[in-house]
Every structure is written in C-alpha cells, then in structure tokens.
C-alpha cells in the first residue's frame, strides 16, 4: 500500500505540473497538446487510485 501511495503522490505531482503548463500555454497553438497531456495525467491518477482502492478492498 505504501508503494501505491508513493505512486499516487507522483501521479498527482505530474498532474499538477501538466495543469500549470496547460494554464501557461492557454490561447496559444500548444494549448491543445498541453490539455491532452493534462488529461492523460489525470487518467493515470484515476486508474492508480482505483487500483489502490481495489487492493484495500481485497485486504479486508
């Protein structure tokens, strides 16, 4: 579970970085690319969070 928490922290940090880049490049030609990267990072965070919840449920 500790490894999963570290992974989630890493995923969240990645999402924050991608969100900052998306905000920085709003109204430019790169906006769509950074928005796509942000959504990809958000998806990775959601999948890893679900995996952690599944592990916790199985441990009960």
PDB file of C-alpha atoms in Angstrom:
ATOM      1  CA  UNK A   1       0.000   0.000   0.000  1.00  0.00           C
ATOM      2  CA  UNK A   2       2.896   2.358   0.731  1.00  0.00           C
ATOM      3  CA  UNK A   3       4.210   1.893  -2.805  1.00  0.00           C
ATOM      4  CA  UNK A   4       0.770   2.692  -4.188  1.00  0.00           C
ATOM      5  CA  UNK A   5       0.620   5.850  -2.094  1.00  0.00           C
ATOM      6  CA  UNK A   6       4.015   6.926  -3.426  1.00  0.00           C
ATOM      7  CA  UNK A   7       2.785   6.253  -6.949  1.00  0.00           C
ATOM      8  CA  UNK A   8      -0.331   8.340  -6.324  1.00  0.00           C
ATOM      9  CA  UNK A   9       1.784  11.184  -4.953  1.00  0.00           C
ATOM     10  CA  UNK A  10       3.937  11.004  -8.065  1.00  0.00           C
ATOM     11  CA  UNK A  11       0.861  10.932 -10.312  1.00  0.00           C
ATOM     12  CA  UNK A  12      -0.605  13.940  -8.516  1.00  0.00           C
ATOM     13  CA  UNK A  13       2.642  15.895  -8.863  1.00  0.00           C
ATOM     14  CA  UNK A  14       2.688  15.069 -12.572  1.00  0.00           C
ATOM     15  CA  UNK A  15      -0.911  16.230 -12.950  1.00  0.00           C
ATOM     16  CA  UNK A  16      -0.128  19.496 -11.168  1.00  0.00           C
ATOM     17  CA  UNK A  17       2.828  20.116 -13.487  1.00  0.00           C
ATOM     18  CA  UNK A  18       0.727  19.391 -16.566  1.00  0.00           C
ATOM     19  CA  UNK A  19      -2.039  21.691 -15.310  1.00  0.00           C
ATOM     20  CA  UNK A  20       0.460  24.504 -14.820  1.00  0.00           C
ATOM     21  CA  UNK A  21       1.764  24.021 -18.349  1.00  0.00           C
ATOM     22  CA  UNK A  22      -1.771  23.958 -19.739  1.00  0.00           C
ATOM     23  CA  UNK A  23      -2.526  27.232 -17.961  1.00  0.00           C
ATOM     24  CA  UNK A  24       0.736  28.775 -19.112  1.00  0.00           C
ATOM     25  CA  UNK A  25       0.061  27.973 -22.766  1.00  0.00           C
ATOM     26  CA  UNK A  26      -3.645  28.822 -22.885  1.00  0.00           C
ATOM     27  CA  UNK A  27      -4.602  30.760 -26.025  1.00  0.00           C
ATOM     28  CA  UNK A  28      -1.530  29.521 -27.924  1.00  0.00           C
ATOM     29  CA  UNK A  29      -1.062  26.914 -30.609  1.00  0.00           C
ATOM     30  CA  UNK A  30       0.240  24.499 -27.949  1.00  0.00           C
ATOM     31  CA  UNK A  31      -2.907  24.696 -25.814  1.00  0.00           C
ATOM     32  CA  UNK A  32      -4.479  21.503 -27.153  1.00  0.00           C
ATOM     33  CA  UNK A  33      -1.290  19.470 -26.725  1.00  0.00           C
ATOM     34  CA  UNK A  34      -0.846  20.513 -23.103  1.00  0.00           C
ATOM     35  CA  UNK A  35      -4.532  19.957 -22.389  1.00  0.00           C
ATOM     36  CA  UNK A  36      -4.200  16.442 -23.803  1.00  0.00           C
ATOM     37  CA  UNK A  37      -1.158  15.780 -21.592  1.00  0.00           C
ATOM     38  CA  UNK A  38      -3.081  17.075 -18.572  1.00  0.00           C
ATOM     39  CA  UNK A  39      -5.999  14.740 -19.285  1.00  0.00           C
ATOM     40  CA  UNK A  40      -3.613  11.807 -19.738  1.00  0.00           C
ATOM     41  CA  UNK A  41      -2.027  12.545 -16.357  1.00  0.00           C
ATOM     42  CA  UNK A  42      -5.472  12.836 -14.741  1.00  0.00           C
ATOM     43  CA  UNK A  43      -6.460   9.478 -16.213  1.00  0.00           C
ATOM     44  CA  UNK A  44      -3.297   7.830 -14.875  1.00  0.00           C
ATOM     45  CA  UNK A  45      -4.039   9.228 -11.414  1.00  0.00           C
ATOM     46  CA  UNK A  46      -7.625   7.948 -11.543  1.00  0.00           C
ATOM     47  CA  UNK A  47      -6.570   4.459 -12.644  1.00  0.00           C
ATOM     48  CA  UNK A  48      -3.904   4.196  -9.950  1.00  0.00           C
ATOM     49  CA  UNK A  49      -6.338   5.455  -7.294  1.00  0.00           C
ATOM     50  CA  UNK A  50      -8.852   2.811  -8.354  1.00  0.00           C
ATOM     51  CA  UNK A  51      -6.150   0.138  -8.190  1.00  0.00           C
ATOM     52  CA  UNK A  52      -5.277   1.218  -4.644  1.00  0.00           C
ATOM     53  CA  UNK A  53      -8.928   1.070  -3.610  1.00  0.00           C
ATOM     54  CA  UNK A  54      -9.216  -2.412  -5.135  1.00  0.00           C
ATOM     55  CA  UNK A  55      -6.176  -3.584  -3.153  1.00  0.00           C
ATOM     56  CA  UNK A  56      -7.620  -2.169   0.061  1.00  0.00           C
ATOM     57  CA  UNK A  57     -10.965  -3.868  -0.599  1.00  0.00           C
ATOM     58  CA  UNK A  58      -9.243  -7.208  -1.215  1.00  0.00           C
ATOM     59  CA  UNK A  59      -7.247  -6.875   2.005  1.00  0.00           C
ATOM     60  CA  UNK A  60     -10.433  -6.634   4.073  1.00  0.00           C
TER      61      UNK A  60
END
